[in-house]
Short mmCIF file of C-alpha atoms in Angstrom, two decimals:
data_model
loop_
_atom_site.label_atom_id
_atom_site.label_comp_id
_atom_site.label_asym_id
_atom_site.label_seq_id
_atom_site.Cartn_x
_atom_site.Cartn_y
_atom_site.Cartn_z
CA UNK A 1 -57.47 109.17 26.59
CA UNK A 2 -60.86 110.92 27.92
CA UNK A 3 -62.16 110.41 31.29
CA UNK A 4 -66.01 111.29 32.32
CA UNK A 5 -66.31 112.66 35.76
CA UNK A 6 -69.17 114.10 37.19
CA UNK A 7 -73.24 113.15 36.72
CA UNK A 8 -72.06 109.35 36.06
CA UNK A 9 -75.20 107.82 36.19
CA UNK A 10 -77.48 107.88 33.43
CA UNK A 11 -78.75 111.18 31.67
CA UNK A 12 -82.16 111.83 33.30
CA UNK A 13 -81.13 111.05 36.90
CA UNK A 14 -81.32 114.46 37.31
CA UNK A 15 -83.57 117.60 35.51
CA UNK A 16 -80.69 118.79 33.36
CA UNK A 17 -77.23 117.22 32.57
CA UNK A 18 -74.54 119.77 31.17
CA UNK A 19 -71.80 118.25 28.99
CA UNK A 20 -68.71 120.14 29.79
CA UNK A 21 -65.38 119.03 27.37
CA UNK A 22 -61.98 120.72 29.36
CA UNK A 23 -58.45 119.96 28.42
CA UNK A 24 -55.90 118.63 30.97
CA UNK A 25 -52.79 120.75 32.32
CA UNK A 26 -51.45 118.28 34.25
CA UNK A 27 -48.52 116.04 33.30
CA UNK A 28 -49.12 112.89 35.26
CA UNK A 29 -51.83 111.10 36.48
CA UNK A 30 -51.37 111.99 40.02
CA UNK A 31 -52.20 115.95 38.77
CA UNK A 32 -54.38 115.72 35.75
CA UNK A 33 -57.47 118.06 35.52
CA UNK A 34 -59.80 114.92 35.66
CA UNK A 35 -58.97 114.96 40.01
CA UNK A 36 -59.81 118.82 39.71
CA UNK A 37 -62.78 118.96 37.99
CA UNK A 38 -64.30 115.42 39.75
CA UNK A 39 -64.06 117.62 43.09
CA UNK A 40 -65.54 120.86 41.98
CA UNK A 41 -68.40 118.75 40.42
CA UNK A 42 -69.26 116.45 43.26
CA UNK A 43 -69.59 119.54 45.46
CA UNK A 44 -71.50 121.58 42.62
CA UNK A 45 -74.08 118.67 42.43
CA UNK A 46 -73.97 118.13 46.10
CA UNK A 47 -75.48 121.64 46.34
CA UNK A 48 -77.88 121.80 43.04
CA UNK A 49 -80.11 118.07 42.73
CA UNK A 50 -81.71 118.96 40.13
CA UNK A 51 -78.13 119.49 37.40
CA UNK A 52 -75.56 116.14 36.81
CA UNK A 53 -72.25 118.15 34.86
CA UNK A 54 -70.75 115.25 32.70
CA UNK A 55 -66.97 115.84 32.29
CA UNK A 56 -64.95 114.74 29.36
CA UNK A 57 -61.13 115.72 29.46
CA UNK A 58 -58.88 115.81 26.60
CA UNK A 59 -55.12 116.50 26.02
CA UNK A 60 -54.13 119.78 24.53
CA UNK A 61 -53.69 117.61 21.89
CA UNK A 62 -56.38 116.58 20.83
CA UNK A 63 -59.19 118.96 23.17
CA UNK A 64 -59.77 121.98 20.34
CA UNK A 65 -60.25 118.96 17.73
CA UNK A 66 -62.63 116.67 19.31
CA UNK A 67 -64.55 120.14 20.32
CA UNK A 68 -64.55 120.62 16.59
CA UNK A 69 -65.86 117.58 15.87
CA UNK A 70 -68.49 117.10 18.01
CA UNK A 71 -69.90 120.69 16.62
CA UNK A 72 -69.58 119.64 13.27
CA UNK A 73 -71.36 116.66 13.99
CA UNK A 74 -74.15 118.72 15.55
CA UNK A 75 -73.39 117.39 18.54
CA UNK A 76 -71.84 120.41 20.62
CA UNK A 77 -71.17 119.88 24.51
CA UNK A 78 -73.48 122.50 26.41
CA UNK A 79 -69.98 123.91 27.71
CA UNK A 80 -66.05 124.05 26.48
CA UNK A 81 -63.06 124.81 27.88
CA UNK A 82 -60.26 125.15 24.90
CA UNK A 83 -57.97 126.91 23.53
CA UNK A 84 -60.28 129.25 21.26
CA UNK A 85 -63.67 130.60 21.32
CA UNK A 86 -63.84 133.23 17.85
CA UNK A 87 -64.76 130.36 15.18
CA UNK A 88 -67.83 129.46 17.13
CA UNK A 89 -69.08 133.12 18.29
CA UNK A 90 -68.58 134.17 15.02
CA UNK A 91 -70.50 131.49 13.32
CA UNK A 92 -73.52 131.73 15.91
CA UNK A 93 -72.91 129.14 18.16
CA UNK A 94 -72.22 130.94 21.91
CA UNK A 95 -74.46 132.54 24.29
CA UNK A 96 -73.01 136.19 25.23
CA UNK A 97 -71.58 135.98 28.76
CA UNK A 98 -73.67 138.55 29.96
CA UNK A 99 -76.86 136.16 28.84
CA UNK A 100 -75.20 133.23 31.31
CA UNK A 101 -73.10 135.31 34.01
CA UNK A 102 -74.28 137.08 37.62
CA UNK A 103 -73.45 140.48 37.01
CA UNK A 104 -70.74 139.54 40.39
CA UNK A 105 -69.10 137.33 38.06
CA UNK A 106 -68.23 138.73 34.92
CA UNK A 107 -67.25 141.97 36.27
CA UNK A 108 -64.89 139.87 38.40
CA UNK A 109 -62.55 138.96 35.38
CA UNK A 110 -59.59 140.74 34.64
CA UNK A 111 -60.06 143.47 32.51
CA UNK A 112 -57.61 142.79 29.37
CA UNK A 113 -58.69 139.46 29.70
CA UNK A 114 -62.45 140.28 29.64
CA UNK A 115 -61.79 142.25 26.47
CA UNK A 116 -59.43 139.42 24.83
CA UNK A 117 -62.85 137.45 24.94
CA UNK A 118 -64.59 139.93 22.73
CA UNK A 119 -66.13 139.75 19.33
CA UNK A 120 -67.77 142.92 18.15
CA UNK A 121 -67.42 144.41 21.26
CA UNK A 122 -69.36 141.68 22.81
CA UNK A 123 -68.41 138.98 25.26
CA UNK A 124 -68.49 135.44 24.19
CA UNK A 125 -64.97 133.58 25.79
CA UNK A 126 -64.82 133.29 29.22
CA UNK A 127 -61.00 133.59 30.48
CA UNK A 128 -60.17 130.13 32.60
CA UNK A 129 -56.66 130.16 32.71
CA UNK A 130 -53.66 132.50 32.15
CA UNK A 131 -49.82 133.26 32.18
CA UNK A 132 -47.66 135.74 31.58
CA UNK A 133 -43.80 135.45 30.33
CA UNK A 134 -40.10 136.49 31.87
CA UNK A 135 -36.74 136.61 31.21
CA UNK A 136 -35.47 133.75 33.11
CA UNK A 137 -31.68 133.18 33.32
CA UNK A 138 -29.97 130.47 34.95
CA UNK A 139 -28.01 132.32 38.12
CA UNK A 140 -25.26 129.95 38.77
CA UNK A 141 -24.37 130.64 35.19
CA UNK A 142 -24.85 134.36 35.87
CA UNK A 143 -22.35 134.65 39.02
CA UNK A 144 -19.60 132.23 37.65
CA UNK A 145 -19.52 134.39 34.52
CA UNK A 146 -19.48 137.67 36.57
CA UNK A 147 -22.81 138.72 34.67
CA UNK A 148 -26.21 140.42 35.83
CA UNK A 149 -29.07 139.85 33.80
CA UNK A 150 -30.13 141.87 31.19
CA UNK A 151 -32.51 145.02 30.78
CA UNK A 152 -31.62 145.91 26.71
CA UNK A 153 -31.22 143.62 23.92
CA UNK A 154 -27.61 144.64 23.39
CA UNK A 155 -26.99 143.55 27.47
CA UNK A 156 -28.71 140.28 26.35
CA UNK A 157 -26.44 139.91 23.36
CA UNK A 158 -23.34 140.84 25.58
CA UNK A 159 -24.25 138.20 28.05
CA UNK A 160 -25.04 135.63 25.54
CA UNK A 161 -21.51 136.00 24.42
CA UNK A 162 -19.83 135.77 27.78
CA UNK A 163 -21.98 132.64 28.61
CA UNK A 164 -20.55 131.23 25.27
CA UNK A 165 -16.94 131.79 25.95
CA UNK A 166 -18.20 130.08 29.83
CA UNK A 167 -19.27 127.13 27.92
CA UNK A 168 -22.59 127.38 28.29
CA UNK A 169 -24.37 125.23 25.49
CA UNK A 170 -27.17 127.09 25.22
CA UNK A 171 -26.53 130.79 25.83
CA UNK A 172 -30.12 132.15 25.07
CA UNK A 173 -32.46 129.44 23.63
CA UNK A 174 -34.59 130.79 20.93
CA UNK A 175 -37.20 128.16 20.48
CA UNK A 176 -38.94 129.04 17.19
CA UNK A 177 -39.99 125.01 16.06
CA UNK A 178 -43.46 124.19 15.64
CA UNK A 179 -44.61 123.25 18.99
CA UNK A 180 -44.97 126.86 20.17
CA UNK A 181 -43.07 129.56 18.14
CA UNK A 182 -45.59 131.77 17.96
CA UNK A 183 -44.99 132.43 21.81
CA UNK A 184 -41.05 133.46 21.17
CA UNK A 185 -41.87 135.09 18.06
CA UNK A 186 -45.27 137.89 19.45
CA UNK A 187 -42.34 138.16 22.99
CA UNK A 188 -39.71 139.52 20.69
CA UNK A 189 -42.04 141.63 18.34
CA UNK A 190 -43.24 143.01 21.66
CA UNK A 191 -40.30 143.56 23.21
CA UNK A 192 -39.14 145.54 19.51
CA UNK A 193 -41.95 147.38 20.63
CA UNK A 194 -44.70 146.14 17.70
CA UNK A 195 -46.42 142.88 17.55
CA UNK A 196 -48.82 140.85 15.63
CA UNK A 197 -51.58 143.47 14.87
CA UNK A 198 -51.77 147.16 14.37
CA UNK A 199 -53.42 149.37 16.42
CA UNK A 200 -56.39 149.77 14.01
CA UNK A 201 -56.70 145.41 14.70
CA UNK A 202 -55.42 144.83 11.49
CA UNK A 203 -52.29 142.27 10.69
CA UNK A 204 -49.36 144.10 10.79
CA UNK A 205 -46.47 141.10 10.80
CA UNK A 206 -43.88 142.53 8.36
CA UNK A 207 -44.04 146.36 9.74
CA UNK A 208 -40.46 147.66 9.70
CA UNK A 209 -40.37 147.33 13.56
CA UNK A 210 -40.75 143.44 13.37
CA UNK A 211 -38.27 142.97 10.37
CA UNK A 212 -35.91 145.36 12.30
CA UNK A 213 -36.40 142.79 15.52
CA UNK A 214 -35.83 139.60 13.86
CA UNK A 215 -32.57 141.08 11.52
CA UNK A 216 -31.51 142.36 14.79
CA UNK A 217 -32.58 138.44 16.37
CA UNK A 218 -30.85 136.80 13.00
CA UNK A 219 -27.64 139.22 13.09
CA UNK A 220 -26.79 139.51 17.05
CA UNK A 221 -27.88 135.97 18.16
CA UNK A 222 -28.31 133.31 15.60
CA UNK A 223 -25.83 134.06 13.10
CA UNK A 224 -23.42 134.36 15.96
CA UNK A 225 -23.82 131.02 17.62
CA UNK A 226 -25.51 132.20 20.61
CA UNK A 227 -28.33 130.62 20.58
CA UNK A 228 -26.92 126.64 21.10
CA UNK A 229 -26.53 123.81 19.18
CA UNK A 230 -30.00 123.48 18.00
CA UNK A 231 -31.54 125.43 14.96
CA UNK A 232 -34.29 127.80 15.98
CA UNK A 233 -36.46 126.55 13.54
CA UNK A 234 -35.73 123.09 15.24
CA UNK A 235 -35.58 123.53 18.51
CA UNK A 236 -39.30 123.11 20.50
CA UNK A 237 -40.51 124.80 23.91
CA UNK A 238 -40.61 121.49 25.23
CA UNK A 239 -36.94 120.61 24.85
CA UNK A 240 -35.53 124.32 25.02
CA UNK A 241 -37.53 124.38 29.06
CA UNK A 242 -35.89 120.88 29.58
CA UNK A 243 -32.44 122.03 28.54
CA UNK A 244 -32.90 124.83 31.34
CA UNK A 245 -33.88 122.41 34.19
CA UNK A 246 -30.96 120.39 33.41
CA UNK A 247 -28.64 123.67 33.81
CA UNK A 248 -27.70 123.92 30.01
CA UNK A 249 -29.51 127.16 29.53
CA UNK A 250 -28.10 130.67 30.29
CA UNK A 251 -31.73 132.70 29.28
CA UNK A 252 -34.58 132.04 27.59
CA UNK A 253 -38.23 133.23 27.85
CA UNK A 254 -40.13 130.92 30.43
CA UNK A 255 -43.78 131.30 32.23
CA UNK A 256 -44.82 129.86 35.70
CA UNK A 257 -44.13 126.17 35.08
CA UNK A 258 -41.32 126.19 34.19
CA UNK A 259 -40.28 127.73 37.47
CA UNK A 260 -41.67 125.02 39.39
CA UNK A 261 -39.77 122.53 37.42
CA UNK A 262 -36.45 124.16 37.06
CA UNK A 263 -36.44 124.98 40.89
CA UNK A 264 -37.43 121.16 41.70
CA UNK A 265 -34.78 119.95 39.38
CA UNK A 266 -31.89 122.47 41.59
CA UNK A 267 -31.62 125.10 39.15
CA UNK A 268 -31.18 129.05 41.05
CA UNK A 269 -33.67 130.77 38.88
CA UNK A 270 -33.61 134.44 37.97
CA UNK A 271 -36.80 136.13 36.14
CA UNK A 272 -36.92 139.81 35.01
CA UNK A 273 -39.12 141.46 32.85
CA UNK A 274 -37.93 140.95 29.07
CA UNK A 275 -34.62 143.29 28.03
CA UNK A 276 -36.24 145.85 24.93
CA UNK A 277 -34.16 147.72 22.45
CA UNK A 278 -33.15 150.73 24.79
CA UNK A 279 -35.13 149.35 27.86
CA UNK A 280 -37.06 145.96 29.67
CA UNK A 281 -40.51 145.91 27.41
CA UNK A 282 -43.37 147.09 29.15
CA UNK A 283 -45.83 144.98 27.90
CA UNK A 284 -45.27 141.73 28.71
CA UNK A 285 -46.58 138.96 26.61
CA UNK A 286 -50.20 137.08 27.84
CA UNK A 287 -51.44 133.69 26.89
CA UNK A 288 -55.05 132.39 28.14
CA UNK A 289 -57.16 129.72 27.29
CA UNK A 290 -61.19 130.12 27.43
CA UNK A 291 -64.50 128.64 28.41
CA UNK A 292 -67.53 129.13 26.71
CA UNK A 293 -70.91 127.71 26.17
CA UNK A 294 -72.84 126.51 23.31
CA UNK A 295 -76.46 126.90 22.50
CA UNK A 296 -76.84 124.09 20.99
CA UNK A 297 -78.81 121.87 23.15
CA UNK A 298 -80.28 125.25 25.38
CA UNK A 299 -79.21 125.03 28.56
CA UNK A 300 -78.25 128.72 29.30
CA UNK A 301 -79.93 129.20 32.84
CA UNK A 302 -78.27 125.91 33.73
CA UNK A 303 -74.86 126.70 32.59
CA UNK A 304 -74.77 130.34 33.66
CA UNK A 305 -75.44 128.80 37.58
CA UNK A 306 -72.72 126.22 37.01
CA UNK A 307 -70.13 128.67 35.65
CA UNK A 308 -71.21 131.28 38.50
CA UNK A 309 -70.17 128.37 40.67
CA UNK A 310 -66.59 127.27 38.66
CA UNK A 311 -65.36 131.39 38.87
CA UNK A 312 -65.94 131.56 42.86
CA UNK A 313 -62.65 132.68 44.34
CA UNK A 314 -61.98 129.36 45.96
CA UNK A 315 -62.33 127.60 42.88
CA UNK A 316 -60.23 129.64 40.92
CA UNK A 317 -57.42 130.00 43.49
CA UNK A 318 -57.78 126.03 43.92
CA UNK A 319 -57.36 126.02 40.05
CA UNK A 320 -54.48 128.65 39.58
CA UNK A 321 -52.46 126.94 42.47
CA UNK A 322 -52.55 123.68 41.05
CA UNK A 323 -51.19 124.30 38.14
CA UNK A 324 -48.99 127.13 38.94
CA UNK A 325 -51.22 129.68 36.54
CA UNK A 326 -52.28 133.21 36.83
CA UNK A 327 -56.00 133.95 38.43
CA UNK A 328 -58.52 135.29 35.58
CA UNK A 329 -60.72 136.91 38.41
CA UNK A 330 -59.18 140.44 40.16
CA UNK A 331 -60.42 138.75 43.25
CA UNK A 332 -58.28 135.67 43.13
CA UNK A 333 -55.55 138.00 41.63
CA UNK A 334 -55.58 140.33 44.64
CA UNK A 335 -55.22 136.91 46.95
CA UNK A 336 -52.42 135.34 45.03
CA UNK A 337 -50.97 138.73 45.13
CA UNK A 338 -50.40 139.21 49.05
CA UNK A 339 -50.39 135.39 50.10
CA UNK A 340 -47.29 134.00 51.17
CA UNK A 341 -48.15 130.58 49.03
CA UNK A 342 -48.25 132.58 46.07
CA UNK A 343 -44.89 134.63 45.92
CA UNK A 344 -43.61 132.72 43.43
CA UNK A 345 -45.88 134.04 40.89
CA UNK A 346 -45.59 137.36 42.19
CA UNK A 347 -43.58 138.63 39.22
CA UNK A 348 -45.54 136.99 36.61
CA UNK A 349 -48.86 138.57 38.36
CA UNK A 350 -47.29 142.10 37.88
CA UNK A 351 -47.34 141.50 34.06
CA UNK A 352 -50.57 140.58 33.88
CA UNK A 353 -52.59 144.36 33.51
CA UNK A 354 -49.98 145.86 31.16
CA UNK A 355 -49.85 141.86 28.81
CA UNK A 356 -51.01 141.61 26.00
CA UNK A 357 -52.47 138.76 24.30
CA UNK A 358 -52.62 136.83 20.68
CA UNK A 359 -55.98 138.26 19.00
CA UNK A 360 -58.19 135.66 19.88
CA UNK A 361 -60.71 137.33 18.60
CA UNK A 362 -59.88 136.85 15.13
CA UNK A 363 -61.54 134.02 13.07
CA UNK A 364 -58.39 134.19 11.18
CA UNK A 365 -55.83 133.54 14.16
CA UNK A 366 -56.16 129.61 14.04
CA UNK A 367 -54.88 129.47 10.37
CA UNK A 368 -52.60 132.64 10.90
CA UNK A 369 -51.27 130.79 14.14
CA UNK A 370 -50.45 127.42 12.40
CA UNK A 371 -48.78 129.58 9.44
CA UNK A 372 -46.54 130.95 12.24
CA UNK A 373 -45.54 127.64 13.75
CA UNK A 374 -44.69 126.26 10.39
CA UNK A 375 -42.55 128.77 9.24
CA UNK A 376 -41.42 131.35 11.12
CA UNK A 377 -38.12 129.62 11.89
CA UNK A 378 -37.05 129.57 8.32
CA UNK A 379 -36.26 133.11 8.98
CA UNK A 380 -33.13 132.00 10.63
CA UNK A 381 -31.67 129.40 8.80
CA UNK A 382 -27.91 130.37 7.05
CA UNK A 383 -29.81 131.33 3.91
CA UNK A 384 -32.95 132.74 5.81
CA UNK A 385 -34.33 136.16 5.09
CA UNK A 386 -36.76 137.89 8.14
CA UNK A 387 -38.27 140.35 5.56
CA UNK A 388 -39.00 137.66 3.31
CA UNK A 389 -40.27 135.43 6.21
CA UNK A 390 -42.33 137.89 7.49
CA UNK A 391 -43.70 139.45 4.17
CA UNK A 392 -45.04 135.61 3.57
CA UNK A 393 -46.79 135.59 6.40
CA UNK A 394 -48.28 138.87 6.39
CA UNK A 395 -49.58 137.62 3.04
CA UNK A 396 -50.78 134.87 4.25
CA UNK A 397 -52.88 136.32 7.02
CA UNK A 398 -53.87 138.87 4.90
CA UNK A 399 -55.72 136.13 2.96
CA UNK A 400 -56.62 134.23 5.81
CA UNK A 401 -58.79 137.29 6.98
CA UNK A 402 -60.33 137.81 3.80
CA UNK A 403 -61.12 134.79 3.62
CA UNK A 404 -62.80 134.81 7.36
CA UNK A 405 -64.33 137.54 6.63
CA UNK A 406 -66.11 136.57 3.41
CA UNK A 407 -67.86 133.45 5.56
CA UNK A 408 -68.81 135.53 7.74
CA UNK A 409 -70.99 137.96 4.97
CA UNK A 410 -72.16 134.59 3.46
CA UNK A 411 -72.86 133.14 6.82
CA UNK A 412 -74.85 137.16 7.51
CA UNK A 413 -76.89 136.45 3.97
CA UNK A 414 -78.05 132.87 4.23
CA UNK A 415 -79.46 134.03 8.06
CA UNK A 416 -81.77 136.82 5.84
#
């Protein structure tokens, strides 16, 4: 369902009218993004006479597609807010940040995140929202099993176990289904001290760090029945985060919403930073999601003001807080850390400069990203082989690459 907020009346009431497609985070109608962005626009307009902002919000399900679309169509909205930026930067499509932004305003973005939004060492995405992951364990659990939570994997593993012989149906949940397994798989390659890329930016999925982390994840966990009743490979984010706010859950990876919903719902949540082989992982992983703005239909001066106005402190705080997210700006970051509002996300705010984030930047991520989702899981099935697994999809994004990176040499020649 899409709403339009914003610049209602007819196109031409004003000088300019910026199209602006955003997805929604709420989960209801009382907190959708459509209430958010109506406000921020009314006052933006209120303040500039001459610029309507037409807003059209999407689900996550369907936002990145209709964006898609409507670019395909040659009919791209003057700004975005989505879940990638790459595809379009690399293809042409984007003004650089620095051609929109005050210089105020994009030095006011976190730094990792700034970078995230790179391509070719230039600045195309524009971080909007972001989170980091914990260790959250259910407490109650915890102190009727005489446990504290874990720092190492084999602590986790020992825990699991205990919470098994408790009862507990779920002693970690490992979701690795489609909905979001690439989340639970980069945490764990992380926190095995590797991850998706190497540090030259190349894949690097099956390095023997990874296939040591997922044996160990196979061997210790799954094949053990510690992980509950559900397959990994069939068991979502969704329903694993459910199964915690009902109290099933001993551990499993959450980010900031889920504390909201598991404390609302009674449960005594504990967070720590994830358990490693020999110690908690330093890096921590990072998810954000991106604006940017086409060039399309030429609007640059006009967008650049508009965005200057979305990343003002008080619009990002107003932002971050309603939706229990992580500021993108070191000034709203520096707020959230100190006020008393924000204490909750404290410990998620302390991950943020060390996190680090899916490559974005890649072309190649989108199809290397759905390859993940679809398989990974099979990795853990009675049969299931993580070298195998992981050698597939380091094959796979191999050729996904190549193949990203051919377009982009035939996209270089027909511009000659």
């Amino acid at each position: 369902m899409t709403a339009v907020l914003g610049g209602c009346g007819a196109a031409g009431s004003g000088d300019v009218t910026l199209r602006l497609v955003a997805a929604d985070y709420g989960d209801s109608d009382a907190n959708s993004s459509r209430k958010y962005w109506d406000k921020l626009v009314e006052e933006y307009e209120d303040g500039h006479p001459g610029v309507k902002v037409d807003v059209s919000v999407y689900s996550w399900n369907d936002v990145d597609r209709e964006v898609k679309e409507m670019v395909a169509a040659g009919d791209a909205p003057d700004l975005a807010q989505i879940g990638a930026y790459a595809e379009y930067a690399a293809d042409g499509e984007l003004y650089q940040a620095d051609d929109l932004l005050s210089i105020p305003t994009q030095a006011d973005f976190v730094a990792q995140l700034a970078d995230a939004g790179e391509v070719r060492r230039t600045q195309y995405g524009m971080p909007f929202a972001a989170s980091t992951r914990l260790l959250f364990y259910n407490k109650k659990l915890f102190t009727e099993a005489g446990l504290t939570p874990p720092g190492t994997w084999s602590e986790l593993a020992a825990d699991a176990a205990a919470l098994k012989e408790a009862g507990v149906e779920y002693p970690y949940a490992l979701p690795l289904g489609p909905e979001e397994a690439q989340a639970e798989t980069m945490q764990w390659l992380l926190s095995g001290g590797d991850g998706y890329t190497t540090a030259v930016g190349t894949y690097g999925i099956d390095s023997p760090q990874n296939v040591e982390t997922f044996t160990w994840l196979k061997d210790e966990l799954v094949d053990k029945g510690l992980t509950g009743p559900v397959a990994p490979g069939r068991l979502n984010r969704a329903a694993a985060f459910a199964a915690f706010a009902r109290g099933q859950v001993g551990m499993l990876i959450g980010h900031p919403s889920l504390m909201k919903t598991a404390l609302a719902r009674g449960v005594d949540v504990g967070m720590v930073p994830m358990p490693g082989r020999e110690r908690p992982t330093r890096a921590a992983m990072g998810v954000a999601d991106w604006m940017m703005a086409f060039r399309k239909n030429g609007h640059r001066a006009e967008a650049g003001d508009f965005l200057d106005f979305v990343y003002e402190e008080k619009n990002v705080l107003a932002f971050s807080r309603e939706y229990d997210l992580l500021s993108v700006t070191t000034s709203a970051s520096a707020t959230m850390a100190t006020a008393a509002r924000d204490k909750d996300l404290a410990p998620f705010l302390a991950e943020l400069p060390a996190a680090q984030l899916y490559p974005v930047d890649k072309t190649s991520w989108a199809q290397v990203n759905a390859d993940i989702k679809a398989r990974i899981g099979t990795a853990f099935a009675a049969n299931g082989s993580p070298a195998a697994v992981l050698g597939e999809l380091q094959t796979r994004a191999n050729s996904a690459q190549s193949e990203a990176e051919n377009d982009a040499e035939n996209e270089a020649d027909g511009a000659e």
